[in-house]
Amino acid sequence: MTDDTDPLAWTRDYTPILRSLAAEYGETQPLAGYSVALASHLEQKTGVLVETLRDAGATVLVTGSEPHSTKATVVDALRDQDGIETFVEAGMSDEEWAAGQHELLEREPDFILDDGCELIAKVHADHPEIAETVLGGGEQTTAGITRLEAMEADDVLSFPVYGVNDTPMKHYFDNVHGTGESSLSNVMITTNTMLSGKTVVVAGYGYCGRGIARKARGMGAQTIVTEVDPRKALEAHMDGHRLAPMAEAVREADYVITSTGNRDVVRGEHLEALPDGVILANAGHFDVEIVVADIEAAADRVTEPRDGVTRYHLPDGRRINVLADGRLVNLTGPHSNGHPAEVMDTTFAMMFEAARDMIAGEGRDLTPGLYAMPDRLDRAVANRKLETLDAEIDDLTEHQREYYEDWEHADSAF
């Protein structure tokens, strides 16, 4: 019988892929004898991934990828289980959180599953001798992939890393639907306002940004997209969104939601154009997209009209509302629950498969570098997802398969 007082019980009900992996690999124990370090937002879905890795035989070393998204109940639930060690607490300062990550790395993990390249960057920068012993890694975020690409360009990566973020399963579901829905729902819950009829400015039209913009428009909002990449800008235009530079877009904004993976997206030079009552939220991994310090420096008074909302009163009477202190709005606010469990089920299944494949599968002999997640693993997770939905698809016939494989098929009827 399920113990509904268990803080992970509800989430387990909505993560059938992880449950199926735990059941299958709980018997064969492919990760037995290995330690897997995991940095991720430590909430309920992450807790189920930790249990899945442990059930497959790993000793799991757990930390958070952001100090303010850690749930105390999840830490407590994991700490009481064999095979799991936690290096994070709810309410940690930034300094304490970083110290916990270094303490984890000093345990010399065999494998690193990362979020934002937190542990992988730290082990290379501060523990290079330990980096030389790591077997491999997996990264689940756009921000982390950007850092890994920079590391690879500098030829400093000491072990192979699967770029889980760049798979179709991650882009199409986690980034588009997970970020889109969870960001907007947390904005609305935090503010108790509605999007319909409002103007929403979305900064960035990568997979996360397009999810936010598409869902905001679907809820009746007028959408404006800001971009620096001409191809993504054209895609936004063809999807029906208006395009404008940030300095112009903010003049009409009821909401500005950043999702670029870069810094200084809303900054001091935009303050003069921000309308009274505008709501600013960040959906990017790091708290650098909205330059809160610039807003604070311009304000003559700061209030908190609601939990999770900081209001900056400017000398001319305008009020600027910043959600979750400019941190990830869907994970660090007082009402935040992160992505829906059904979405994280697929992403965390990919992370699990990254570890299993490099430790005990076909990826064992990879040399250092950043690698695309193998298509065979992405398809395997997609098939597991379909099975949990009781959904069936067609298989190629033999003639269809031959048609794909024969480049001279144009005049052939087989």
mmCIF file of N, CA and C in Angstrom, residues 45-130:
data_model
loop_
_atom_site.group_PDB
_atom_site.id
_atom_site.type_symbol
_atom_site.label_atom_id
_atom_site.label_comp_id
_atom_site.label_asym_id
_atom_site.label_seq_id
_atom_site.Cartn_x
_atom_site.Cartn_y
_atom_site.Cartn_z
ATOM 1 N N LYS A 45 10.617 15.518 -8.064
ATOM 2 C CA LYS A 45 10.977 14.719 -9.237
ATOM 3 C C LYS A 45 12.434 14.274 -9.167
ATOM 4 N N THR A 46 13.301 15.150 -8.698
ATOM 5 C CA THR A 46 14.706 14.788 -8.542
ATOM 6 C C THR A 46 14.852 13.662 -7.535
ATOM 7 N N GLY A 47 14.046 13.712 -6.480
ATOM 8 C CA GLY A 47 14.096 12.651 -5.481
ATOM 9 C C GLY A 47 13.814 11.283 -6.074
ATOM 10 N N VAL A 48 12.860 11.201 -7.007
ATOM 11 C CA VAL A 48 12.547 9.916 -7.634
ATOM 12 C C VAL A 48 13.700 9.463 -8.533
ATOM 13 N N LEU A 49 14.362 10.393 -9.232
ATOM 14 C CA LEU A 49 15.551 10.024 -10.016
ATOM 15 C C LEU A 49 16.639 9.468 -9.105
ATOM 16 N N VAL A 50 16.860 10.101 -7.969
ATOM 17 C CA VAL A 50 17.874 9.622 -7.019
ATOM 18 C C VAL A 50 17.561 8.183 -6.606
ATOM 19 N N GLU A 51 16.313 7.918 -6.281
ATOM 20 C CA GLU A 51 15.920 6.561 -5.892
ATOM 21 C C GLU A 51 16.145 5.564 -7.029
ATOM 22 N N THR A 52 15.887 5.986 -8.272
ATOM 23 C CA THR A 52 16.055 5.097 -9.419
ATOM 24 C C THR A 52 17.522 4.732 -9.607
ATOM 25 N N LEU A 53 18.400 5.714 -9.489
ATOM 26 C CA LEU A 53 19.837 5.446 -9.592
ATOM 27 C C LEU A 53 20.287 4.499 -8.479
ATOM 28 N N ARG A 54 19.788 4.734 -7.269
ATOM 29 C CA ARG A 54 20.137 3.868 -6.138
ATOM 30 C C ARG A 54 19.618 2.446 -6.357
ATOM 31 N N ASP A 55 18.386 2.320 -6.850
ATOM 32 C CA ASP A 55 17.818 0.994 -7.093
ATOM 33 C C ASP A 55 18.619 0.222 -8.127
ATOM 34 N N ALA A 56 19.274 0.945 -9.056
ATOM 35 C CA ALA A 56 20.108 0.285 -10.066
ATOM 36 C C ALA A 56 21.504 -0.038 -9.547
ATOM 37 N N GLY A 57 21.732 0.208 -8.263
ATOM 38 C CA GLY A 57 22.984 -0.206 -7.635
ATOM 39 C C GLY A 57 23.953 0.893 -7.266
ATOM 40 N N ALA A 58 23.715 2.131 -7.707
ATOM 41 C CA ALA A 58 24.676 3.214 -7.467
ATOM 42 C C ALA A 58 24.615 3.715 -6.031
ATOM 43 N N THR A 59 25.739 4.198 -5.554
ATOM 44 C CA THR A 59 25.758 5.077 -4.390
ATOM 45 C C THR A 59 25.568 6.487 -4.933
ATOM 46 N N VAL A 60 24.536 7.183 -4.483
ATOM 47 C CA VAL A 60 24.181 8.470 -5.069
ATOM 48 C C VAL A 60 24.568 9.602 -4.126
ATOM 49 N N LEU A 61 25.377 10.524 -4.639
ATOM 50 C CA LEU A 61 25.825 11.701 -3.899
ATOM 51 C C LEU A 61 25.036 12.892 -4.431
ATOM 52 N N VAL A 62 24.264 13.536 -3.581
ATOM 53 C CA VAL A 62 23.256 14.482 -4.048
ATOM 54 C C VAL A 62 23.530 15.899 -3.566
ATOM 55 N N THR A 63 23.451 16.850 -4.491
ATOM 56 C CA THR A 63 23.499 18.271 -4.139
ATOM 57 C C THR A 63 22.493 19.018 -5.008
ATOM 58 N N GLY A 64 22.278 20.284 -4.698
ATOM 59 C CA GLY A 64 21.371 21.100 -5.487
ATOM 60 C C GLY A 64 22.115 21.881 -6.550
ATOM 61 N N SER A 65 21.426 22.193 -7.639
ATOM 62 C CA SER A 65 22.049 23.015 -8.675
ATOM 63 C C SER A 65 21.742 24.487 -8.473
ATOM 64 N N GLU A 66 20.921 24.796 -7.476
ATOM 65 C CA GLU A 66 20.546 26.180 -7.164
ATOM 66 C C GLU A 66 20.143 26.202 -5.695
ATOM 67 N N PRO A 67 20.751 27.055 -4.881
ATOM 68 C CA PRO A 67 20.535 26.961 -3.428
ATOM 69 C C PRO A 67 19.114 27.226 -2.975
ATOM 70 N N HIS A 68 18.320 27.931 -3.763
ATOM 71 C CA HIS A 68 17.000 28.338 -3.292
ATOM 72 C C HIS A 68 15.863 27.461 -3.812
ATOM 73 N N SER A 69 16.187 26.387 -4.513
ATOM 74 C CA SER A 69 15.136 25.502 -5.015
ATOM 75 C C SER A 69 15.086 24.184 -4.251
ATOM 76 N N THR A 70 15.840 24.072 -3.182
ATOM 77 C CA THR A 70 15.899 22.837 -2.406
ATOM 78 C C THR A 70 14.701 22.728 -1.477
ATOM 79 N N LYS A 71 14.019 21.578 -1.521
ATOM 80 C CA LYS A 71 12.872 21.316 -0.664
ATOM 81 C C LYS A 71 13.320 20.493 0.547
ATOM 82 N N ALA A 72 13.066 21.007 1.749
ATOM 83 C CA ALA A 72 13.512 20.342 2.973
ATOM 84 C C ALA A 72 12.934 18.943 3.102
ATOM 85 N N THR A 73 11.662 18.771 2.735
ATOM 86 C CA THR A 73 11.033 17.457 2.876
ATOM 87 C C THR A 73 11.699 16.416 1.981
ATOM 88 N N VAL A 74 12.171 16.845 0.813
ATOM 89 C CA VAL A 74 12.835 15.914 -0.100
ATOM 90 C C VAL A 74 14.199 15.520 0.450
ATOM 91 N N VAL A 75 14.944 16.489 0.967
ATOM 92 C CA VAL A 75 16.243 16.185 1.572
ATOM 93 C C VAL A 75 16.070 15.194 2.710
ATOM 94 N N ASP A 76 15.077 15.434 3.545
ATOM 95 C CA ASP A 76 14.836 14.541 4.683
ATOM 96 C C ASP A 76 14.467 13.136 4.207
ATOM 97 N N ALA A 77 13.641 13.046 3.172
ATOM 98 C CA ALA A 77 13.225 11.738 2.666
ATOM 99 C C ALA A 77 14.396 10.957 2.088
ATOM 100 N N LEU A 78 15.320 11.641 1.421
ATOM 101 C CA LEU A 78 16.472 10.975 0.817
ATOM 102 C C LEU A 78 17.521 10.612 1.855
ATOM 103 N N ARG A 79 17.721 11.488 2.813
ATOM 104 C CA ARG A 79 18.754 11.277 3.823
ATOM 105 C C ARG A 79 18.517 9.991 4.618
ATOM 106 N N ASP A 80 17.262 9.598 4.760
ATOM 107 C CA ASP A 80 16.930 8.421 5.558
ATOM 108 C C ASP A 80 17.084 7.112 4.799
ATOM 109 N N GLN A 81 17.475 7.172 3.512
ATOM 110 C CA GLN A 81 17.557 5.959 2.698
ATOM 111 C C GLN A 81 19.003 5.490 2.533
ATOM 112 N N ASP A 82 19.183 4.178 2.550
ATOM 113 C CA ASP A 82 20.499 3.602 2.320
ATOM 114 C C ASP A 82 20.948 3.886 0.891
ATOM 115 N N GLY A 83 22.250 4.058 0.709
ATOM 116 C CA GLY A 83 22.808 4.260 -0.621
ATOM 117 C C GLY A 83 22.709 5.665 -1.151
ATOM 118 N N ILE A 84 22.234 6.602 -0.309
ATOM 119 C CA ILE A 84 22.078 7.997 -0.724
ATOM 120 C C ILE A 84 22.741 8.895 0.306
ATOM 121 N N GLU A 85 23.561 9.818 -0.152
ATOM 122 C CA GLU A 85 24.193 10.798 0.731
ATOM 123 C C GLU A 85 23.881 12.194 0.214
ATOM 124 N N THR A 86 23.442 13.075 1.090
ATOM 125 C CA THR A 86 23.067 14.432 0.683
ATOM 126 C C THR A 86 24.113 15.439 1.139
ATOM 127 N N PHE A 87 24.356 16.425 0.296
ATOM 128 C CA PHE A 87 25.335 17.476 0.568
ATOM 129 C C PHE A 87 24.678 18.845 0.407
ATOM 130 N N VAL A 88 23.419 18.931 0.765
ATOM 131 C CA VAL A 88 22.667 20.168 0.599
ATOM 132 C C VAL A 88 21.566 20.219 1.650
ATOM 133 N N GLU A 89 21.199 21.428 2.049
ATOM 134 C CA GLU A 89 20.094 21.656 2.975
ATOM 135 C C GLU A 89 19.234 22.790 2.427
ATOM 136 N N ALA A 90 17.967 22.762 2.757
ATOM 137 C CA ALA A 90 17.100 23.883 2.403
ATOM 138 C C ALA A 90 17.532 25.116 3.184
ATOM 139 N N GLY A 91 17.476 26.278 2.537
ATOM 140 C CA GLY A 91 17.818 27.522 3.206
ATOM 141 C C GLY A 91 19.295 27.829 3.271
ATOM 142 N N MET A 92 20.112 27.076 2.576
ATOM 143 C CA MET A 92 21.550 27.345 2.544
ATOM 144 C C MET A 92 21.838 28.702 1.914
ATOM 145 N N SER A 93 22.900 29.350 2.386
ATOM 146 C CA SER A 93 23.403 30.530 1.696
ATOM 147 C C SER A 93 24.148 30.072 0.444
ATOM 148 N N ASP A 94 24.424 31.001 -0.448
ATOM 149 C CA ASP A 94 25.181 30.658 -1.653
ATOM 150 C C ASP A 94 26.537 30.065 -1.298
ATOM 151 N N GLU A 95 27.150 30.592 -0.263
ATOM 152 C CA GLU A 95 28.474 30.114 0.145
ATOM 153 C C GLU A 95 28.397 28.693 0.696
ATOM 154 N N GLU A 96 27.392 28.422 1.518
ATOM 155 C CA GLU A 96 27.221 27.078 2.085
ATOM 156 C C GLU A 96 26.904 26.063 0.995
ATOM 157 N N TRP A 97 26.088 26.483 0.038
ATOM 158 C CA TRP A 97 25.737 25.604 -1.073
ATOM 159 C C TRP A 97 26.974 25.237 -1.883
ATOM 160 N N ALA A 98 27.813 26.218 -2.204
ATOM 161 C CA ALA A 98 29.039 25.949 -2.962
ATOM 162 C C ALA A 98 29.973 25.034 -2.173
ATOM 163 N N ALA A 99 30.066 25.262 -0.858
ATOM 164 C CA ALA A 99 30.920 24.413 -0.025
ATOM 165 C C ALA A 99 30.430 22.970 -0.039
ATOM 166 N N GLY A 100 29.111 22.777 -0.044
ATOM 167 C CA GLY A 100 28.557 21.432 -0.112
ATOM 168 C C GLY A 100 28.904 20.738 -1.412
ATOM 169 N N GLN A 101 28.906 21.478 -2.502
ATOM 170 C CA GLN A 101 29.278 20.886 -3.783
ATOM 171 C C GLN A 101 30.743 20.447 -3.782
ATOM 172 N N HIS A 102 31.604 21.285 -3.213
ATOM 173 C CA HIS A 102 33.018 20.902 -3.142
ATOM 174 C C HIS A 102 33.217 19.685 -2.237
ATOM 175 N N GLU A 103 32.467 19.621 -1.138
ATOM 176 C CA GLU A 103 32.553 18.459 -0.249
ATOM 177 C C GLU A 103 32.146 17.191 -0.989
ATOM 178 N N LEU A 104 31.098 17.293 -1.797
ATOM 179 C CA LEU A 104 30.666 16.146 -2.603
ATOM 180 C C LEU A 104 31.782 15.711 -3.553
ATOM 181 N N LEU A 105 32.370 16.667 -4.256
ATOM 182 C CA LEU A 105 33.395 16.325 -5.236
ATOM 183 C C LEU A 105 34.614 15.680 -4.581
ATOM 184 N N GLU A 106 34.881 16.049 -3.356
ATOM 185 C CA GLU A 106 36.012 15.441 -2.652
ATOM 186 C C GLU A 106 35.769 13.972 -2.327
ATOM 187 N N ARG A 107 34.540 13.502 -2.518
ATOM 188 C CA ARG A 107 34.240 12.078 -2.364
ATOM 189 C C ARG A 107 34.616 11.293 -3.622
ATOM 190 N N GLU A 108 35.133 11.977 -4.631
ATOM 191 C CA GLU A 108 35.639 11.357 -5.857
ATOM 192 C C GLU A 108 34.575 10.500 -6.556
ATOM 193 N N PRO A 109 33.498 11.117 -7.037
ATOM 194 C CA PRO A 109 32.455 10.352 -7.726
ATOM 195 C C PRO A 109 32.963 9.745 -9.025
ATOM 196 N N ASP A 110 32.353 8.625 -9.400
ATOM 197 C CA ASP A 110 32.713 7.963 -10.655
ATOM 198 C C ASP A 110 32.030 8.619 -11.845
ATOM 199 N N PHE A 111 30.841 9.195 -11.612
ATOM 200 C CA PHE A 111 30.052 9.751 -12.706
ATOM 201 C C PHE A 111 29.327 10.987 -12.189
ATOM 202 N N ILE A 112 29.093 11.964 -13.080
ATOM 203 C CA ILE A 112 28.421 13.207 -12.684
ATOM 204 C C ILE A 112 27.221 13.461 -13.594
ATOM 205 N N LEU A 113 26.046 13.558 -12.999
ATOM 206 C CA LEU A 113 24.844 14.011 -13.694
ATOM 207 C C LEU A 113 24.585 15.439 -13.260
ATOM 208 N N ASP A 114 24.569 16.370 -14.221
ATOM 209 C CA ASP A 114 24.675 17.782 -13.865
ATOM 210 C C ASP A 114 23.522 18.616 -14.393
ATOM 211 N N ASP A 115 23.381 19.787 -13.788
ATOM 212 C CA ASP A 115 22.371 20.777 -14.155
ATOM 213 C C ASP A 115 23.059 22.136 -14.127
ATOM 214 N N GLY A 116 23.248 22.727 -15.305
ATOM 215 C CA GLY A 116 23.959 23.995 -15.370
ATOM 216 C C GLY A 116 25.465 23.850 -15.341
ATOM 217 N N CYS A 117 25.958 22.615 -15.489
ATOM 218 C CA CYS A 117 27.407 22.344 -15.480
ATOM 219 C C CYS A 117 28.037 22.760 -14.151
ATOM 220 N N GLU A 118 27.262 22.707 -13.081
ATOM 221 C CA GLU A 118 27.760 23.132 -11.777
ATOM 222 C C GLU A 118 28.927 22.271 -11.312
ATOM 223 N N LEU A 119 28.712 20.959 -11.232
ATOM 224 C CA LEU A 119 29.747 20.072 -10.704
ATOM 225 C C LEU A 119 30.872 19.846 -11.701
ATOM 226 N N ILE A 120 30.515 19.729 -12.977
ATOM 227 C CA ILE A 120 31.556 19.465 -13.977
ATOM 228 C C ILE A 120 32.531 20.633 -14.062
ATOM 229 N N ALA A 121 32.016 21.862 -14.046
ATOM 230 C CA ALA A 121 32.904 23.028 -14.084
ATOM 231 C C ALA A 121 33.754 23.099 -12.820
ATOM 232 N N LYS A 122 33.131 22.856 -11.666
ATOM 233 C CA LYS A 122 33.871 22.949 -10.398
ATOM 234 C C LYS A 122 34.951 21.876 -10.280
ATOM 235 N N VAL A 123 34.648 20.658 -10.723
ATOM 236 C CA VAL A 123 35.651 19.606 -10.572
ATOM 237 C C VAL A 123 36.866 19.883 -11.455
ATOM 238 N N HIS A 124 36.638 20.483 -12.621
ATOM 239 C CA HIS A 124 37.771 20.827 -13.482
ATOM 240 C C HIS A 124 38.548 22.027 -12.958
ATOM 241 N N ALA A 125 37.820 23.018 -12.450
ATOM 242 C CA ALA A 125 38.485 24.244 -12.016
ATOM 243 C C ALA A 125 39.196 24.079 -10.674
ATOM 244 N N ASP A 126 38.586 23.349 -9.750
ATOM 245 C CA ASP A 126 39.089 23.320 -8.370
ATOM 246 C C ASP A 126 39.584 21.964 -7.905
ATOM 247 N N HIS A 127 39.243 20.895 -8.614
ATOM 248 C CA HIS A 127 39.680 19.550 -8.223
ATOM 249 C C HIS A 127 40.163 18.788 -9.454
ATOM 250 N N PRO A 128 41.131 19.317 -10.188
ATOM 251 C CA PRO A 128 41.538 18.694 -11.456
ATOM 252 C C PRO A 128 42.024 17.264 -11.308
ATOM 253 N N GLU A 129 42.619 16.936 -10.157
ATOM 254 C CA GLU A 129 43.098 15.572 -9.961
ATOM 255 C C GLU A 129 41.929 14.588 -9.853
ATOM 256 N N ILE A 130 40.796 15.068 -9.319
ATOM 257 C CA ILE A 130 39.603 14.215 -9.242
ATOM 258 C C ILE A 130 38.948 14.116 -10.619
#
